[in-house]
mmCIF file of C-alpha atoms in Angstrom:
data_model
loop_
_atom_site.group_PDB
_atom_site.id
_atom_site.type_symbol
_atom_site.label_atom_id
_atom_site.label_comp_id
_atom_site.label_asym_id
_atom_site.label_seq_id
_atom_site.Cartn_x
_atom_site.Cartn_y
_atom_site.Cartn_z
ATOM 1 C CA UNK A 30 6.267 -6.934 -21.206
ATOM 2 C CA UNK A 31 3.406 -7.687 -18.889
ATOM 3 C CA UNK A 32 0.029 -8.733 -20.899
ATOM 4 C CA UNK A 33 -3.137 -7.778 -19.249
ATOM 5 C CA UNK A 34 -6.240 -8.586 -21.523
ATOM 6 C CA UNK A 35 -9.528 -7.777 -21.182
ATOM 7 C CA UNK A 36 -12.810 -8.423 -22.347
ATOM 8 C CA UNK A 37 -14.798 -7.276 -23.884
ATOM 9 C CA UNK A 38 -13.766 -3.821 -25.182
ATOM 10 C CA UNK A 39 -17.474 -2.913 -24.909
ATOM 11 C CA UNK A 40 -20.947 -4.070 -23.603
ATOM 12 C CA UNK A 41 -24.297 -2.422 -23.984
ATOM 13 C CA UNK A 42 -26.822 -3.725 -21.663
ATOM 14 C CA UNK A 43 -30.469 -3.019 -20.762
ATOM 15 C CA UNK A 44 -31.081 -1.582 -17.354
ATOM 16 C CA UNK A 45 -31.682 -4.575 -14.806
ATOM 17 C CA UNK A 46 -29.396 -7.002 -16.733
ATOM 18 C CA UNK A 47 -26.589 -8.616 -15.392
ATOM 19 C CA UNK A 48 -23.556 -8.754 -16.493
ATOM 20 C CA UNK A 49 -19.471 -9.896 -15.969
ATOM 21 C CA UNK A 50 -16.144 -9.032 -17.860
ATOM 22 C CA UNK A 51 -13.226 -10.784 -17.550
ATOM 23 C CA UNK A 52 -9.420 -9.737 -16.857
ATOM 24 C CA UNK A 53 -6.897 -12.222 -17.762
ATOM 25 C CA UNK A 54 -2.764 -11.724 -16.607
ATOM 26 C CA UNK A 55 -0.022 -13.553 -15.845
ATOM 27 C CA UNK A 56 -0.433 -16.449 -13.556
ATOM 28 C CA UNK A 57 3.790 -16.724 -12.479
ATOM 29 C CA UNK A 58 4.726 -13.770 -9.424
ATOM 30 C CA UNK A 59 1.432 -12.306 -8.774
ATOM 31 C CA UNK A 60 1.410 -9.929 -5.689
ATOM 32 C CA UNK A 61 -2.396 -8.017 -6.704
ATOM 33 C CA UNK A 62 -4.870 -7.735 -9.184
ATOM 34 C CA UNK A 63 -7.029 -4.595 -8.774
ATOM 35 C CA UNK A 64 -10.271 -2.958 -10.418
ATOM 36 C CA UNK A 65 -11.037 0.368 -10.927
ATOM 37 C CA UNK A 66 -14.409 1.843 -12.177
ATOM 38 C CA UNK A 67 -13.458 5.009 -14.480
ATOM 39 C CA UNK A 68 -15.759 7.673 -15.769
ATOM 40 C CA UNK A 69 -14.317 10.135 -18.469
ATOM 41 C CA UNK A 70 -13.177 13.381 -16.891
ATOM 42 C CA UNK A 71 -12.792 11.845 -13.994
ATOM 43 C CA UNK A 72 -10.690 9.887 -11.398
ATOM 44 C CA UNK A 73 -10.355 6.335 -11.902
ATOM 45 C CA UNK A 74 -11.499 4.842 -8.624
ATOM 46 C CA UNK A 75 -10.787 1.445 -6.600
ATOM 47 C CA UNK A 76 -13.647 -1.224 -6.937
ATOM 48 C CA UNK A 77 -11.532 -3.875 -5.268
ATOM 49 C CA UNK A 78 -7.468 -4.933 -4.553
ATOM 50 C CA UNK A 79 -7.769 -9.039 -4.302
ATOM 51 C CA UNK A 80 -4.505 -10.755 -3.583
ATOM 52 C CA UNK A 81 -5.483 -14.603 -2.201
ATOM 53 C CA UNK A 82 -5.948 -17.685 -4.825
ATOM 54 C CA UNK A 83 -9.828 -17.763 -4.441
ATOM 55 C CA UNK A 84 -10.611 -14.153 -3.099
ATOM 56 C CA UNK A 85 -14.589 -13.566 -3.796
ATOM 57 C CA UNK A 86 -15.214 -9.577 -2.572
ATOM 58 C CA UNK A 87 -18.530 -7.538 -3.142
ATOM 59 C CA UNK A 88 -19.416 -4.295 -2.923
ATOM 60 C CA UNK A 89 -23.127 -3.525 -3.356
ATOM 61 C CA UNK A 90 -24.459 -4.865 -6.662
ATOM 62 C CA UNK A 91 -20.443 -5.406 -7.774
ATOM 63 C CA UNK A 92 -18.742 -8.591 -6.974
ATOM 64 C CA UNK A 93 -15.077 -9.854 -8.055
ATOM 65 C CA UNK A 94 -13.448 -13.312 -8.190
ATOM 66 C CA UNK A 95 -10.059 -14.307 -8.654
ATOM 67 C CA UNK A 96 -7.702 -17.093 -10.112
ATOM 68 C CA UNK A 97 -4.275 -16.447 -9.710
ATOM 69 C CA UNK A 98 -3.164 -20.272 -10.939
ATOM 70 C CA UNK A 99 -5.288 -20.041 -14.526
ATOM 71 C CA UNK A 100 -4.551 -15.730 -14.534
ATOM 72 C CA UNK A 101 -8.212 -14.676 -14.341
ATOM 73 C CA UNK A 102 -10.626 -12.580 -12.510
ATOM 74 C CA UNK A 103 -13.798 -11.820 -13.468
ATOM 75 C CA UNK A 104 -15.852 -8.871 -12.117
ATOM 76 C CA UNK A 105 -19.821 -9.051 -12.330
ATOM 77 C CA UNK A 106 -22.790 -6.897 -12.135
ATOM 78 C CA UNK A 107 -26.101 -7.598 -10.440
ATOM 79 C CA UNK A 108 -28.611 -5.810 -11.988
ATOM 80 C CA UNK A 109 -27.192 -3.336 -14.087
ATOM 81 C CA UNK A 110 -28.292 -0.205 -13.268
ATOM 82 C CA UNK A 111 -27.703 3.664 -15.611
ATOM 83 C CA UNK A 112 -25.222 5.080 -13.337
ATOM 84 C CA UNK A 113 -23.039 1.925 -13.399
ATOM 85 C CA UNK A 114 -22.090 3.114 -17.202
ATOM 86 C CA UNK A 115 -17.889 3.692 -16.718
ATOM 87 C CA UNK A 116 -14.661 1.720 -18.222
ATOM 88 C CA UNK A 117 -13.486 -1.024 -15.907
ATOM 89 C CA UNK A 118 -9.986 -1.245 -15.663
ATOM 90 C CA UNK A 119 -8.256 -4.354 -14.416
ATOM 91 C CA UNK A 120 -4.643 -3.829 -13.068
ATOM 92 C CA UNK A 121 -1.666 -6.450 -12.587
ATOM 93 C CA UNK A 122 0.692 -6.245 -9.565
ATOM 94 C CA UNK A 123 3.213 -8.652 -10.166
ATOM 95 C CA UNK A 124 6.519 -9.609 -11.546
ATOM 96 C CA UNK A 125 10.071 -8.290 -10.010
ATOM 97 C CA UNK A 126 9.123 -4.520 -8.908
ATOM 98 C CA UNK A 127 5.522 -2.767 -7.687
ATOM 99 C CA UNK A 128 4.122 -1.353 -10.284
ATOM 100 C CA UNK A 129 0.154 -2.015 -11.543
ATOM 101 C CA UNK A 130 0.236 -2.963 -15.499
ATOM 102 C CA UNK A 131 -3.350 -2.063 -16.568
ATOM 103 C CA UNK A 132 -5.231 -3.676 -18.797
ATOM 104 C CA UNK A 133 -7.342 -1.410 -21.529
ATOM 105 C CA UNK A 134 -10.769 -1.474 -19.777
ATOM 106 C CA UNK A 135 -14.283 -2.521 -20.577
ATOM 107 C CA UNK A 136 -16.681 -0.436 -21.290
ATOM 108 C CA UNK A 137 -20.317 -0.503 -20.415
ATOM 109 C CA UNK A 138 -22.725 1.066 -21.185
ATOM 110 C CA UNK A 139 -26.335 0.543 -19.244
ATOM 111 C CA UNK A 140 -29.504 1.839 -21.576
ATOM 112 C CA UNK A 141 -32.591 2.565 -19.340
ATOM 113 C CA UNK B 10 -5.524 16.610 1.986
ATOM 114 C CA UNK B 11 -7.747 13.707 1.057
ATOM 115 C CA UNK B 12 -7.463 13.796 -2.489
ATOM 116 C CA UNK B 13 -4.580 13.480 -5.124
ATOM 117 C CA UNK B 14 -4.355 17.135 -6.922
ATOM 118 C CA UNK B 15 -3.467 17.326 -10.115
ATOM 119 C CA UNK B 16 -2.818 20.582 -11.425
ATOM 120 C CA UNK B 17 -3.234 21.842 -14.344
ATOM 121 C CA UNK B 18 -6.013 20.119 -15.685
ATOM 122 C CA UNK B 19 -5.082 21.259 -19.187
ATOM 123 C CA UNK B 20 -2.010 22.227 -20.700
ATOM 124 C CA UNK B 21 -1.563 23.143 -24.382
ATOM 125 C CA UNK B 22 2.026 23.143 -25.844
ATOM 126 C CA UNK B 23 3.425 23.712 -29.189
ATOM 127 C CA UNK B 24 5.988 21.198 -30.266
ATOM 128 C CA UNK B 25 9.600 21.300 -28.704
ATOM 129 C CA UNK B 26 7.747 23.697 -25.445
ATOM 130 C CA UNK B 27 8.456 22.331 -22.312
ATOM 131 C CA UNK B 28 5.552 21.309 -20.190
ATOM 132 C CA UNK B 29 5.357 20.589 -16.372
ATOM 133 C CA UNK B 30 2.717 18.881 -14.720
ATOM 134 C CA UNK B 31 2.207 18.827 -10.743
ATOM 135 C CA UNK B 32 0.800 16.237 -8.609
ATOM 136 C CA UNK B 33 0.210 16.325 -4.846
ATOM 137 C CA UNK B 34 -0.225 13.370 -3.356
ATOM 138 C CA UNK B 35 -2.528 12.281 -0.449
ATOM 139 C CA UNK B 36 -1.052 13.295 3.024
ATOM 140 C CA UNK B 37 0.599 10.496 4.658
ATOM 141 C CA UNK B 38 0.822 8.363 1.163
ATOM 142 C CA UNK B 39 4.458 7.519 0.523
ATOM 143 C CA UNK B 40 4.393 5.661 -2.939
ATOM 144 C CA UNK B 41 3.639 8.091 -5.805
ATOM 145 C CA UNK B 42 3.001 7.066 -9.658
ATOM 146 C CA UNK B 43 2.969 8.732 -13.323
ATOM 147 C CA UNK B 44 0.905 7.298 -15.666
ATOM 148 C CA UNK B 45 0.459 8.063 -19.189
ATOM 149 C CA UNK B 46 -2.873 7.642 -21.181
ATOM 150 C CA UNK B 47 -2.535 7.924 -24.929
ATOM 151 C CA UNK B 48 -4.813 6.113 -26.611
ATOM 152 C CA UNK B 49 -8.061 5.053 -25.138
ATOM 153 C CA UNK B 50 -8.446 3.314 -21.745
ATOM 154 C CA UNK B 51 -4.732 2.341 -21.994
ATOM 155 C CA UNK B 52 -2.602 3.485 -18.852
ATOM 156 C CA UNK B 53 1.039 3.251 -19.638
ATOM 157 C CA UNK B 54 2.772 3.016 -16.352
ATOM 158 C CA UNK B 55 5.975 5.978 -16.232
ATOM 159 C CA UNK B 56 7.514 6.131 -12.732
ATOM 160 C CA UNK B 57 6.915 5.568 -8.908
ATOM 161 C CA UNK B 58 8.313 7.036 -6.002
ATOM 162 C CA UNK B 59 8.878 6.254 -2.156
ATOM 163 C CA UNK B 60 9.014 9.485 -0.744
ATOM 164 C CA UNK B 61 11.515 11.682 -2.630
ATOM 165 C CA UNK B 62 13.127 8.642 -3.673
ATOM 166 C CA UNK B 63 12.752 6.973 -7.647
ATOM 167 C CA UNK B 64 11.339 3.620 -6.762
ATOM 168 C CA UNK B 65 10.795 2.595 -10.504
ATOM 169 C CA UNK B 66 11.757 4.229 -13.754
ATOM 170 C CA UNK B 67 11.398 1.439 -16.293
ATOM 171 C CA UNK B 68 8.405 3.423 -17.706
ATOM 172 C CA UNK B 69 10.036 6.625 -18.470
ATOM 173 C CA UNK B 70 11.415 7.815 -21.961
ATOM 174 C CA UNK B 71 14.510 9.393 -20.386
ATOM 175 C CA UNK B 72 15.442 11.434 -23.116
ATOM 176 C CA UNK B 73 12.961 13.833 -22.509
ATOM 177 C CA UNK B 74 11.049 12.919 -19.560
ATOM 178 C CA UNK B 75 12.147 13.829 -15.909
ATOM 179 C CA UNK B 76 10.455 13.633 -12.484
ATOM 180 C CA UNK B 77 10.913 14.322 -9.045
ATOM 181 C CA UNK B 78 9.152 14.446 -5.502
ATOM 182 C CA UNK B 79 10.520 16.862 -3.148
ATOM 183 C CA UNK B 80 9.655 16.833 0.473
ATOM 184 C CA UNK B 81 7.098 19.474 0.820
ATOM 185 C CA UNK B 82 6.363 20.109 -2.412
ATOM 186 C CA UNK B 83 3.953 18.868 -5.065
ATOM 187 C CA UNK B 84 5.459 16.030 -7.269
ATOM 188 C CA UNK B 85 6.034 17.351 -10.738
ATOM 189 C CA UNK B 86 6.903 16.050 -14.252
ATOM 190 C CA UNK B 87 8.374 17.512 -16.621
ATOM 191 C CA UNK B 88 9.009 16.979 -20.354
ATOM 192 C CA UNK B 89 11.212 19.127 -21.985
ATOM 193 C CA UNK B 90 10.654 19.575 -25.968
ATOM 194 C CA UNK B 91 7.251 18.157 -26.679
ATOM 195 C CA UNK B 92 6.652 16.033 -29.293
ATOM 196 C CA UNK B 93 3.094 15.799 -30.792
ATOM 197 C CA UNK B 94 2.768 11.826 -29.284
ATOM 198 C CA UNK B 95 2.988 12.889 -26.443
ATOM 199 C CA UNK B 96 -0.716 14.485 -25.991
ATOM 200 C CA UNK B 97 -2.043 12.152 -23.779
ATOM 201 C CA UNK B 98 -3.942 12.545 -20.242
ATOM 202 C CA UNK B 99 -1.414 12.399 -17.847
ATOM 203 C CA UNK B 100 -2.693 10.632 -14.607
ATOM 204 C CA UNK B 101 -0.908 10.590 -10.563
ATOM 205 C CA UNK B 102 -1.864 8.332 -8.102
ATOM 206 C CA UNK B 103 -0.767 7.902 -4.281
ATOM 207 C CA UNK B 104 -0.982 4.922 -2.196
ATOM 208 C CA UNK B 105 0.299 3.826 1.339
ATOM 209 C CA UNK B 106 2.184 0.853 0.416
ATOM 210 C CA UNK B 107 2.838 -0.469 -3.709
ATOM 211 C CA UNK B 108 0.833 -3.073 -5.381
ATOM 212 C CA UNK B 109 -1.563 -4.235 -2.069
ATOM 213 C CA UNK B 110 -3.207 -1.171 -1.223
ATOM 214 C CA UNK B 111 -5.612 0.544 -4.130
ATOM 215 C CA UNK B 112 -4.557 3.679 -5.938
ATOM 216 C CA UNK B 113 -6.194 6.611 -5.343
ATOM 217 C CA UNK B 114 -6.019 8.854 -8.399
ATOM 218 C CA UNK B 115 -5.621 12.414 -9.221
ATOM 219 C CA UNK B 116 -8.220 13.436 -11.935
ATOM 220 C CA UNK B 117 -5.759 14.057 -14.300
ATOM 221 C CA UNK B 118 -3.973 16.613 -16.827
ATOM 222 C CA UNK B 119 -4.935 16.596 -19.968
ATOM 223 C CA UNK B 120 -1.670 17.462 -22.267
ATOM 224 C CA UNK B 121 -1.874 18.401 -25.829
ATOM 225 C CA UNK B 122 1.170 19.474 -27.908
ATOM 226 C CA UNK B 123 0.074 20.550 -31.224
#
């Protein structure tokens, strides 16, 4: 069994903080490690698919870094903002066949 | 289309009904997955496709639990006599290639077997 860990489980923050969560995995046959932003009631969706030792990527106020010899990414948020309020889900591609093991999210909440 | 469908988006089922949940995946996507999400935020991997073909099972409680993707057709799953664990929100997702290319996900269907 695969163990994905992440952390927090939760994080309240004040609008215009900034903030990071951490995924952690298995550092021995990594193909991926993926992020998803997920709001309740609706699709999860793809923040970022990182696959290099190393790999920095950023999408707007979102940025992602990744570790694949320690087994640890960390995704980060520039200046929190309401609407960035969702579960983060960090997913695993690795081991002898495809599939993503995900771990059980963050969740953040943003106050304004 | 560009977007997985997922259909329905709730099911209710009493225990030992069968229920069957449909999934149709993004046009030109070849790998298709089941995932299971019982308790909060965790997504409990079931099965992946190629095409019509099973490209990973280890996920699937094969007692009950079957699955298929049929060329033009919607990818279903089925459970035949529902238990009451397994009410869970039952997610697809389609992607080009496994593992290097994002998911794209279905919005889910939202099982519950009372």
């Amino acid at each position: 069994i695969l163990n994905v860990e992440q952390s927090p489980q939760s994080l309240h923050v004040q609008e215009g903080d900034s903030t990071n969560f951490t995924c952690s995995f298995p550092s021995s046959n990594f193909y991926a490690l993926h992020w998803y932003r997920w709001e309740t009631a609706k699709s999860p969706e793809a923040l970022f698919v990182m696959t290099l030792n190393g790999d920095e990527k950023k999408k707007g106020r979102i940025s992602a870094t990744l570790n694949t010899k320690e087994g640890y990414s960390y995704l980060y948020i520039k200046g929190s903002q309401p609407e960035d309020s969702a579960t983060y889900l960090c997913a695993f591609g690795g081991g002898s066949n495809y599939k993503l093991t995900f771990g059980k999210g963050t969740l953040l909440t943003v106050n304004p | 289309g560009e977007e997985v469908a997922q259909t329905p988006k709730h099911l209710v089922r009493g225990e030992g009904q069968k229920a069957k949940l449909y999934c149709a995946p993004i046009k030109g996507h070849s790998y298709v997955f089941w995932y299971q999400q019982v308790l909060k935020n965790e997504f409990k991997f079931l099965i992946s496709f190629q095409n019509e073909n099973v490209f990973d099972e280890t996920g699937m409680p094969k007692e009950r639990f079957s699955a298929k993707c049929l060329p033009n057709s919607p990818c279903s799953l089925e459970i035949q006599a529902t238990k009451l664990e397994d009410s869970a929100v039952y997610f697809c997702a389609s992607s080009p290639r496994p593992t290097n290319e994002k998911l794209f996900f279905g919005s889910g269907t939202q099982l519950s077997v009372l």
